Short mmCIF file of C-alpha atoms in Angstrom, two decimals:
data_model
loop_
_atom_site.label_atom_id
_atom_site.label_comp_id
_atom_site.label_asym_id
_atom_site.label_seq_id
_atom_site.Cartn_x
_atom_site.Cartn_y
_atom_site.Cartn_z
CA UNK A 689 23.83 -27.04 22.88
CA UNK A 690 20.69 -25.60 21.64
CA UNK A 691 20.39 -23.88 25.12
CA UNK A 692 23.67 -22.42 24.33
CA UNK A 693 22.76 -21.14 20.62
CA UNK A 694 19.55 -19.58 22.39
CA UNK A 695 21.35 -17.62 24.94
CA UNK A 696 24.14 -16.34 22.70
CA UNK A 697 21.00 -15.15 20.00
CA UNK A 698 19.38 -13.88 22.94
CA UNK A 699 22.60 -12.01 24.17
CA UNK A 700 23.54 -10.79 20.73
CA UNK A 701 19.58 -9.26 20.17
CA UNK A 702 19.80 -7.44 23.49
CA UNK A 703 22.96 -5.95 22.86
CA UNK A 704 21.88 -4.80 19.24
CA UNK A 705 18.41 -3.14 21.07
CA UNK A 706 20.83 -1.31 23.86
CA UNK A 707 23.23 0.08 21.36
CA UNK A 708 23.27 3.90 22.45
CA UNK A 709 24.23 5.23 19.26
CA UNK A 710 21.92 7.81 18.27
CA UNK A 711 21.83 7.40 14.66
CA UNK A 712 20.81 3.74 14.22
CA UNK A 713 22.01 1.45 11.64
CA UNK A 714 23.84 -2.06 11.49
CA UNK A 715 27.61 -2.12 9.74
CA UNK A 716 27.11 -4.99 7.24
CA UNK A 717 30.94 -4.92 6.10
CA UNK A 718 34.29 -2.66 6.05
CA UNK A 719 36.94 -2.56 3.93
CA UNK A 720 39.84 -0.57 3.21
CA UNK A 721 41.33 0.10 -0.04
CA UNK A 722 45.05 0.58 -1.18
CA UNK A 723 44.50 4.19 -1.24
CA UNK A 724 43.76 3.91 2.66
CA UNK A 725 40.27 5.14 1.72
CA UNK A 726 37.83 3.23 4.35
CA UNK A 727 34.35 1.88 2.98
CA UNK A 728 31.07 1.08 4.68
CA UNK A 729 28.39 -0.80 3.95
CA UNK A 730 25.42 -0.78 6.07
CA UNK A 731 21.66 -1.34 7.05
CA UNK A 732 19.14 0.92 8.54
CA UNK A 733 15.24 1.06 8.81
CA UNK A 734 12.25 0.96 11.22
CA UNK A 735 9.66 -1.81 11.86
CA UNK A 736 6.73 -0.16 12.68
CA UNK A 737 3.19 -1.43 13.63
CA UNK A 738 -0.09 0.52 14.15
CA UNK A 739 -3.19 0.09 15.40
CA UNK A 740 -5.50 2.71 14.52
CA UNK A 741 -8.95 3.87 15.20
CA UNK A 742 -10.91 6.94 13.16
CA UNK A 743 -14.02 8.33 14.50
CA UNK A 744 -15.12 10.13 11.17
CA UNK A 745 -14.23 8.84 7.30
CA UNK A 746 -10.54 10.04 6.05
CA UNK A 747 -9.20 9.89 2.86
CA UNK A 748 -5.47 9.26 4.03
CA UNK A 749 -5.71 5.71 6.50
CA UNK A 750 -2.30 5.95 7.64
CA UNK A 751 -0.90 9.27 8.25
CA UNK A 752 -3.61 11.81 10.08
CA UNK A 753 -4.57 14.51 7.11
CA UNK A 754 -6.90 17.35 7.89
CA UNK A 755 -7.57 18.37 4.32
CA UNK A 756 -8.69 14.24 3.76
CA UNK A 757 -11.65 14.41 5.97
CA UNK A 758 -14.77 13.65 4.60
CA UNK A 759 -17.22 16.09 4.58
CA UNK A 760 -20.25 15.89 5.70
CA UNK A 761 -20.07 14.83 9.26
CA UNK A 762 -20.48 11.09 9.48
CA UNK A 763 -19.21 9.99 12.77
CA UNK A 764 -18.53 6.69 11.23
CA UNK A 765 -15.84 4.66 13.32
CA UNK A 766 -13.27 2.48 11.41
CA UNK A 767 -10.27 0.57 12.33
CA UNK A 768 -6.78 0.02 10.15
CA UNK A 769 -3.85 -2.36 11.16
CA UNK A 770 -0.59 -1.41 9.44
CA UNK A 771 3.08 -1.45 9.11
CA UNK A 772 3.53 0.34 6.01
CA UNK A 773 5.13 2.93 8.22
CA UNK A 774 8.22 0.41 8.33
CA UNK A 775 10.92 1.14 6.20
CA UNK A 776 14.56 -0.04 4.98
CA UNK A 777 17.65 1.70 3.65
CA UNK A 778 20.89 0.08 2.18
CA UNK A 779 23.85 2.86 1.95
CA UNK A 780 27.43 2.46 1.19
CA UNK A 781 30.08 5.50 2.35
CA UNK A 782 33.71 5.91 2.26
CA UNK A 783 35.58 8.00 4.58
CA UNK A 784 39.83 9.59 3.62
CA UNK A 785 42.06 9.16 6.15
CA UNK A 786 41.44 12.11 7.79
CA UNK A 787 37.99 10.89 8.69
CA UNK A 788 36.18 12.99 6.12
CA UNK A 789 33.19 11.43 4.20
CA UNK A 790 33.98 12.00 0.53
CA UNK A 791 31.27 9.81 -1.18
CA UNK A 792 28.10 8.39 0.07
CA UNK A 793 25.19 6.20 -1.74
CA UNK A 794 21.84 5.64 -0.19
CA UNK A 795 18.78 3.58 -1.24
CA UNK A 796 15.40 3.35 1.27
CA UNK A 797 11.99 1.71 0.46
CA UNK A 798 8.96 1.61 2.66
CA UNK A 799 5.58 -0.76 2.34
CA UNK A 800 2.81 1.76 0.70
CA UNK A 801 2.50 -0.31 -2.71
CA UNK A 802 0.33 0.93 -5.07
CA UNK A 803 -3.78 0.21 -4.57
CA UNK A 804 -3.26 -0.19 -0.71
CA UNK A 805 -1.17 -3.10 -0.77
CA UNK A 806 2.35 -3.48 1.41
CA UNK A 807 4.63 -4.17 -1.58
CA UNK A 808 7.90 -2.12 -1.42
CA UNK A 809 7.77 1.34 -2.91
CA UNK A 810 10.74 3.60 -3.70
CA UNK A 811 11.23 6.45 -1.20
CA UNK A 812 14.74 7.83 -1.56
CA UNK A 813 17.86 7.20 -3.51
CA UNK A 814 20.76 9.63 -3.80
CA UNK A 815 24.03 10.07 -3.78
CA UNK A 816 26.52 12.81 -1.72
CA UNK A 817 30.45 13.65 -2.84
CA UNK A 818 31.79 16.07 -1.22
CA UNK A 819 29.51 19.16 -0.85
CA UNK A 820 27.33 17.65 -3.82
CA UNK A 821 24.18 15.74 -3.70
CA UNK A 822 22.19 13.82 -6.67
CA UNK A 823 18.65 11.93 -6.38
CA UNK A 824 15.78 11.99 -4.68
CA UNK A 825 15.78 12.94 -1.38
CA UNK A 826 13.60 15.72 1.02
CA UNK A 827 13.27 18.72 -0.73
CA UNK A 828 15.56 21.56 0.18
CA UNK A 829 12.89 23.50 2.12
CA UNK A 830 11.65 20.74 4.28
CA UNK A 831 13.43 20.62 7.48
CA UNK A 832 13.20 17.11 8.74
CA UNK A 833 15.26 18.13 11.77
CA UNK A 834 11.92 19.72 13.21
CA UNK A 835 10.05 15.95 13.39
CA UNK A 836 9.48 15.31 17.04
CA UNK A 837 9.46 11.93 19.02
CA UNK A 838 5.95 10.50 17.44
CA UNK A 839 4.33 7.88 15.28
CA UNK A 840 2.11 9.68 13.15
CA UNK A 841 4.34 9.74 9.62
CA UNK A 842 2.54 12.99 8.44
CA UNK A 843 3.11 14.56 11.83
CA UNK A 844 1.58 18.03 11.84
CA UNK A 845 -0.42 18.97 9.02
CA UNK A 846 1.25 22.73 8.34
CA UNK A 847 4.47 21.34 7.99
CA UNK A 848 6.63 21.14 4.37
CA UNK A 849 7.59 17.85 3.78
CA UNK A 850 7.80 16.46 0.02
CA UNK A 851 10.66 14.18 -1.28
CA UNK A 852 11.93 15.59 -4.87
CA UNK A 853 14.66 14.59 -7.39
CA UNK A 854 17.07 17.21 -7.25
CA UNK A 855 20.99 18.60 -7.31
CA UNK A 856 21.98 20.06 -4.08
CA UNK A 857 25.10 22.09 -3.34
CA UNK A 858 25.65 22.82 0.61
CA UNK A 859 28.99 24.53 1.82
CA UNK A 860 29.30 26.25 5.07
CA UNK A 861 29.42 29.91 5.26
CA UNK A 862 30.37 31.21 8.80
CA UNK A 863 30.75 29.13 12.05
CA UNK A 864 27.42 28.79 13.00
CA UNK A 865 25.88 28.88 9.05
CA UNK A 866 25.32 26.66 6.76
CA UNK A 867 23.73 27.57 3.02
CA UNK A 868 22.10 24.99 0.40
CA UNK A 869 21.28 25.50 -3.04
CA UNK A 870 19.36 23.11 -5.37
CA UNK A 871 17.85 22.64 -8.50
CA UNK A 872 14.73 20.12 -8.32
CA UNK A 873 12.69 18.24 -10.22
CA UNK A 874 9.08 20.47 -11.02
CA UNK A 875 7.07 17.46 -11.70
CA UNK A 876 5.43 17.00 -8.59
CA UNK A 877 3.66 20.73 -8.81
CA UNK A 878 0.31 19.58 -8.50
CA UNK A 879 -2.49 21.54 -10.69
CA UNK A 880 -6.11 21.69 -11.65
CA UNK A 881 -7.32 22.10 -15.64
CA UNK A 882 -10.75 22.60 -17.11
CA UNK A 883 -12.97 20.22 -17.78
CA UNK A 884 -13.30 21.39 -21.31
CA UNK A 885 -9.75 22.60 -22.12
CA UNK A 886 -8.99 20.51 -25.07
CA UNK A 887 -6.92 18.47 -23.56
CA UNK A 888 -4.56 21.13 -21.71
CA UNK A 889 -1.43 19.34 -20.07
CA UNK A 890 0.70 20.20 -17.39
CA UNK A 891 4.59 21.03 -19.07
CA UNK A 892 7.75 20.46 -17.11
CA UNK A 893 10.58 22.87 -18.68
CA UNK A 894 12.19 24.76 -15.85
CA UNK A 895 13.04 23.11 -13.05
CA UNK A 896 12.59 24.47 -9.21
CA UNK A 897 15.09 26.68 -7.52
CA UNK A 898 15.03 26.17 -3.36
CA UNK A 899 17.34 27.67 -1.03
CA UNK A 900 17.82 27.34 2.56
CA UNK A 901 20.02 29.02 5.13
CA UNK A 902 20.82 27.35 8.53
CA UNK A 903 22.29 29.21 11.47
CA UNK A 904 22.84 27.66 15.08
CA UNK A 905 24.62 24.35 16.28
CA UNK A 906 23.28 20.54 16.31
CA UNK A 907 20.77 21.06 18.66
CA UNK A 908 19.23 25.10 18.56
CA UNK A 909 18.97 26.43 15.06
CA UNK A 910 17.03 28.57 13.25
CA UNK A 911 16.28 27.98 9.31
CA UNK A 912 15.19 30.34 6.97
CA UNK A 913 14.16 29.30 2.53
CA UNK A 914 12.54 30.53 -0.25
CA UNK A 915 11.44 28.56 -3.30
CA UNK A 916 10.75 29.36 -6.80
CA UNK A 917 8.45 26.86 -8.71
CA UNK A 918 7.73 27.78 -12.46
CA UNK A 919 4.27 26.44 -13.58
CA UNK A 920 4.31 25.51 -17.27
CA UNK A 921 1.28 24.03 -19.04
CA UNK A 922 0.13 23.68 -22.60
CA UNK A 923 -3.47 25.33 -23.75
CA UNK A 924 -5.76 26.18 -26.91
CA UNK A 925 -8.75 27.20 -27.65
CA UNK A 926 -10.04 25.13 -30.81
CA UNK A 927 -9.02 21.75 -31.94
CA UNK A 928 -7.47 23.77 -35.10
CA UNK A 929 -5.00 25.81 -32.99
CA UNK A 930 -1.58 25.02 -31.75
CA UNK A 931 -0.83 24.52 -28.23
CA UNK A 932 0.53 27.33 -26.15
CA UNK A 933 2.78 27.05 -23.28
CA UNK A 934 1.80 29.42 -20.06
CA UNK A 935 4.15 29.98 -17.49
CA UNK A 936 2.88 30.93 -13.92
CA UNK A 937 5.59 31.72 -11.08
CA UNK A 938 5.04 29.93 -7.78
CA UNK A 939 7.00 30.71 -4.52
CA UNK A 940 6.91 30.18 -0.98
CA UNK A 941 9.05 30.96 2.17
CA UNK A 942 9.58 29.40 4.86
CA UNK A 943 11.20 30.19 8.85
CA UNK A 944 11.55 27.15 10.97
CA UNK A 945 13.72 25.94 14.30
CA UNK A 946 14.57 24.45 17.40
CA UNK A 947 15.25 25.77 20.52
CA UNK A 948 15.97 23.57 23.44
CA UNK A 949 14.13 24.82 27.11
CA UNK A 950 16.43 22.37 29.00
CA UNK A 951 19.11 19.45 28.03
CA UNK A 952 15.80 17.20 26.70
CA UNK A 953 12.70 19.19 26.21
CA UNK A 954 12.58 21.16 23.25
CA UNK A 955 10.24 24.13 21.28
CA UNK A 956 9.73 23.71 17.55
CA UNK A 957 8.09 25.84 15.19
CA UNK A 958 7.39 26.39 11.43
CA UNK A 959 5.65 28.94 9.29
CA UNK A 960 5.64 29.40 5.56
CA UNK A 961 3.43 31.56 2.81
CA UNK A 962 3.60 31.83 -0.48
CA UNK A 963 1.59 31.21 -3.93
CA UNK A 964 1.81 28.04 -5.97
CA UNK A 965 3.88 26.03 -3.59
CA UNK A 966 1.02 23.95 -1.90
CA UNK A 967 2.44 20.39 -3.49
CA UNK A 968 5.32 20.95 -0.57
CA UNK A 969 2.58 20.37 1.99
CA UNK A 970 2.45 17.27 3.10
CA UNK A 971 -1.40 17.47 3.34
CA UNK A 972 -1.55 18.72 -0.12
CA UNK A 973 1.28 17.02 -2.12
CA UNK A 974 -1.01 15.97 -5.36
CA UNK A 975 -3.91 17.57 -4.35
CA UNK A 976 -3.95 20.09 -7.42
CA UNK A 977 -3.89 23.46 -4.98
CA UNK A 978 -0.97 24.58 -6.90
CA UNK A 979 -2.72 26.51 -9.42
CA UNK A 980 -6.50 26.14 -10.60
CA UNK A 981 -8.49 27.53 -13.45
CA UNK A 982 -10.03 31.47 -13.93
CA UNK A 983 -12.90 30.96 -15.66
CA UNK A 984 -12.77 34.87 -15.82
CA UNK A 985 -10.03 35.40 -17.45
CA UNK A 986 -9.95 32.40 -20.43
CA UNK A 987 -9.45 29.75 -17.74
CA UNK A 988 -5.84 30.53 -17.34
CA UNK A 989 -4.45 29.14 -14.53
CA UNK A 990 -3.88 31.49 -11.06
CA UNK A 991 -1.47 30.25 -8.47
CA UNK A 992 -3.33 29.87 -4.92
CA UNK A 993 -2.22 31.63 -2.01
CA UNK A 994 -1.01 29.06 1.33
CA UNK A 995 -0.40 29.78 4.78
CA UNK A 996 1.35 27.52 7.31
CA UNK A 997 1.80 27.91 11.15
CA UNK A 998 2.96 25.19 13.15
CA UNK A 999 4.21 24.89 16.72
CA UNK A 1000 5.36 21.89 18.76
CA UNK A 1001 6.48 20.77 22.23
CA UNK A 1002 8.37 17.77 23.12
CA UNK A 1003 8.91 17.14 26.93
CA UNK A 1004 10.79 14.05 28.26
CA UNK A 1005 9.50 13.35 31.57
CA UNK A 1006 12.52 10.90 32.49
CA UNK A 1007 14.75 9.06 30.50
CA UNK A 1008 11.99 6.59 29.02
CA UNK A 1009 9.08 8.51 28.85
CA UNK A 1010 7.91 11.53 26.74
CA UNK A 1011 5.27 13.11 25.15
CA UNK A 1012 4.77 15.50 21.88
CA UNK A 1013 1.81 18.38 22.30
CA UNK A 1014 1.46 20.40 18.83
CA UNK A 1015 -0.88 22.94 17.17
CA UNK A 1016 -1.21 23.14 13.39
CA UNK A 1017 -3.22 25.53 10.78
CA UNK A 1018 -3.14 25.86 7.47
CA UNK A 1019 -5.38 28.40 5.38
CA UNK A 1020 -5.52 28.50 1.22
CA UNK A 1021 -6.31 32.16 -0.10
CA UNK A 1022 -9.80 32.54 -0.93
CA UNK A 1023 -10.74 33.64 -4.74
CA UNK A 1024 -14.05 33.61 -6.49
CA UNK A 1025 -13.03 31.07 -8.73
CA UNK A 1026 -11.75 28.21 -6.34
CA UNK A 1027 -14.25 25.39 -6.61
CA UNK A 1028 -16.41 24.92 -3.73
CA UNK A 1029 -15.22 21.62 -2.77
CA UNK A 1030 -11.79 22.70 -2.12
CA UNK A 1031 -10.37 23.16 1.26
CA UNK A 1032 -10.47 26.14 2.40
CA UNK A 1033 -8.64 25.71 5.95
CA UNK A 1034 -7.80 22.57 7.88
CA UNK A 1035 -6.01 22.26 11.33
CA UNK A 1036 -5.25 19.63 13.71
CA UNK A 1037 -3.59 19.16 17.26
CA UNK A 1038 -2.35 16.26 18.83
CA UNK A 1039 -0.82 14.79 21.78
CA UNK A 1040 1.02 11.39 22.79
CA UNK A 1041 2.96 9.75 25.59
CA UNK A 1042 5.87 7.48 24.40
CA UNK A 1043 8.00 4.52 26.31
CA UNK A 1044 11.27 3.82 25.24
CA UNK A 1045 12.31 1.22 27.51
CA UNK A 1046 16.01 1.09 25.36
CA UNK A 1047 17.37 3.49 22.56
CA UNK A 1048 16.15 1.40 19.58
CA UNK A 1049 12.62 0.56 21.15
CA UNK A 1050 9.50 2.48 21.12
CA UNK A 1051 5.66 2.04 21.87
CA UNK A 1052 2.84 4.47 23.07
CA UNK A 1053 -0.44 5.75 22.00
CA UNK A 1054 -1.22 9.30 20.29
CA UNK A 1055 -4.46 11.10 19.94
CA UNK A 1056 -4.89 13.37 16.81
CA UNK A 1057 -8.24 15.91 16.16
CA UNK A 1058 -8.23 17.71 13.19
CA UNK A 1059 -11.08 20.09 11.42
CA UNK A 1060 -11.34 21.12 7.56
CA UNK A 1061 -13.71 23.59 6.05
CA UNK A 1062 -14.38 24.22 2.77
CA UNK A 1063 -15.15 26.99 0.01
CA UNK A 1064 -18.66 26.15 0.35
CA UNK A 1065 -18.22 26.70 4.15
CA UNK A 1066 -19.34 23.13 5.02
CA UNK A 1067 -17.33 21.25 7.52
CA UNK A 1068 -16.21 18.34 9.44
CA UNK A 1069 -13.63 17.05 11.88
CA UNK A 1070 -12.16 14.10 12.75
CA UNK A 1071 -10.56 12.28 15.71
CA UNK A 1072 -8.05 8.90 15.74
CA UNK A 1073 -6.55 7.27 18.37
CA UNK A 1074 -3.54 5.21 17.15
CA UNK A 1075 -1.36 2.86 19.15
CA UNK A 1076 2.04 2.15 17.63
CA UNK A 1077 5.20 -0.39 18.47
CA UNK A 1078 8.50 0.85 16.48
CA UNK A 1079 11.98 -1.14 16.43
CA UNK A 1080 14.68 0.91 14.74
CA UNK A 1081 18.12 -0.88 13.46
#
């Protein structure tokens, strides 16, 4: 009896792993209401284990972030064993008799808990209804389609990846064109304030505006987007003065796309430029690169220029083996009042080899090399080797 049960369980697990659907998920239950609308409750996610070896101190342990490479160069070797990139999501969606998705809700967590713990951390949570989305998910100018078959969750450091609370409207405008417009939480904007500023403070008043246009089919496409991010803050120059609200306008433009040169091999790219939008960069999120005080102009904030460029090539050697190679470069505009310890430019290159014996099971090794230079022209570099196993469901 026990042998039969074990065999039956093994058959179920094997069938689950061999499921060839591109979008992994486990359907928990389905039901049909009196109005004939079908409801589906599903579970999806990834369990990933990482073994990482660094050959220089870095502030980012799990994801490779070149901007966090410690200066000066020490060549200290360290290791990190992690499951933090694992994530789990629970969703519900409704389909009408025509098969169209009318309503959906999704909630997702990962294991990046506070103070370096592996406690669950809220990652995404949103509701969609027809052409509308409300909640926290990837910013409208974040192109998640461009992310290749790799294990490092940050990926090429020049990419724009940022999750925000937002309200978004998406609609087709032509046979191959889709336009999306969103109002997003300005809270993630990250600025530097003077240390002697009499408690100057950031204020959130006007939401961030972002729009993205996508042209192409499911595999080959080009995207172009714009973000406008007002930066508001309160200032005063003496304890008797009332606070005054000042505003600096941040903005950014991004172009990205994917082109398949064969049925499986693809070239991907993204470039972006602007001022005061650095928090949308996966490396610079929360690092206070959107605006800094100008001591030559009463310490008023000045937005910083940022340029990013990324090129990626994904190659499948056969149905089970693949590789990704990429190069990334980011540069912050030079101003005489920028703190000397802030990054002037950073770049990274990487390559991997991935074995995927089953549709939902991946394992492989990645190498990542990065460099950073600050405004004092001090520099350092780091090399990382990462071995990972990931099971999707």
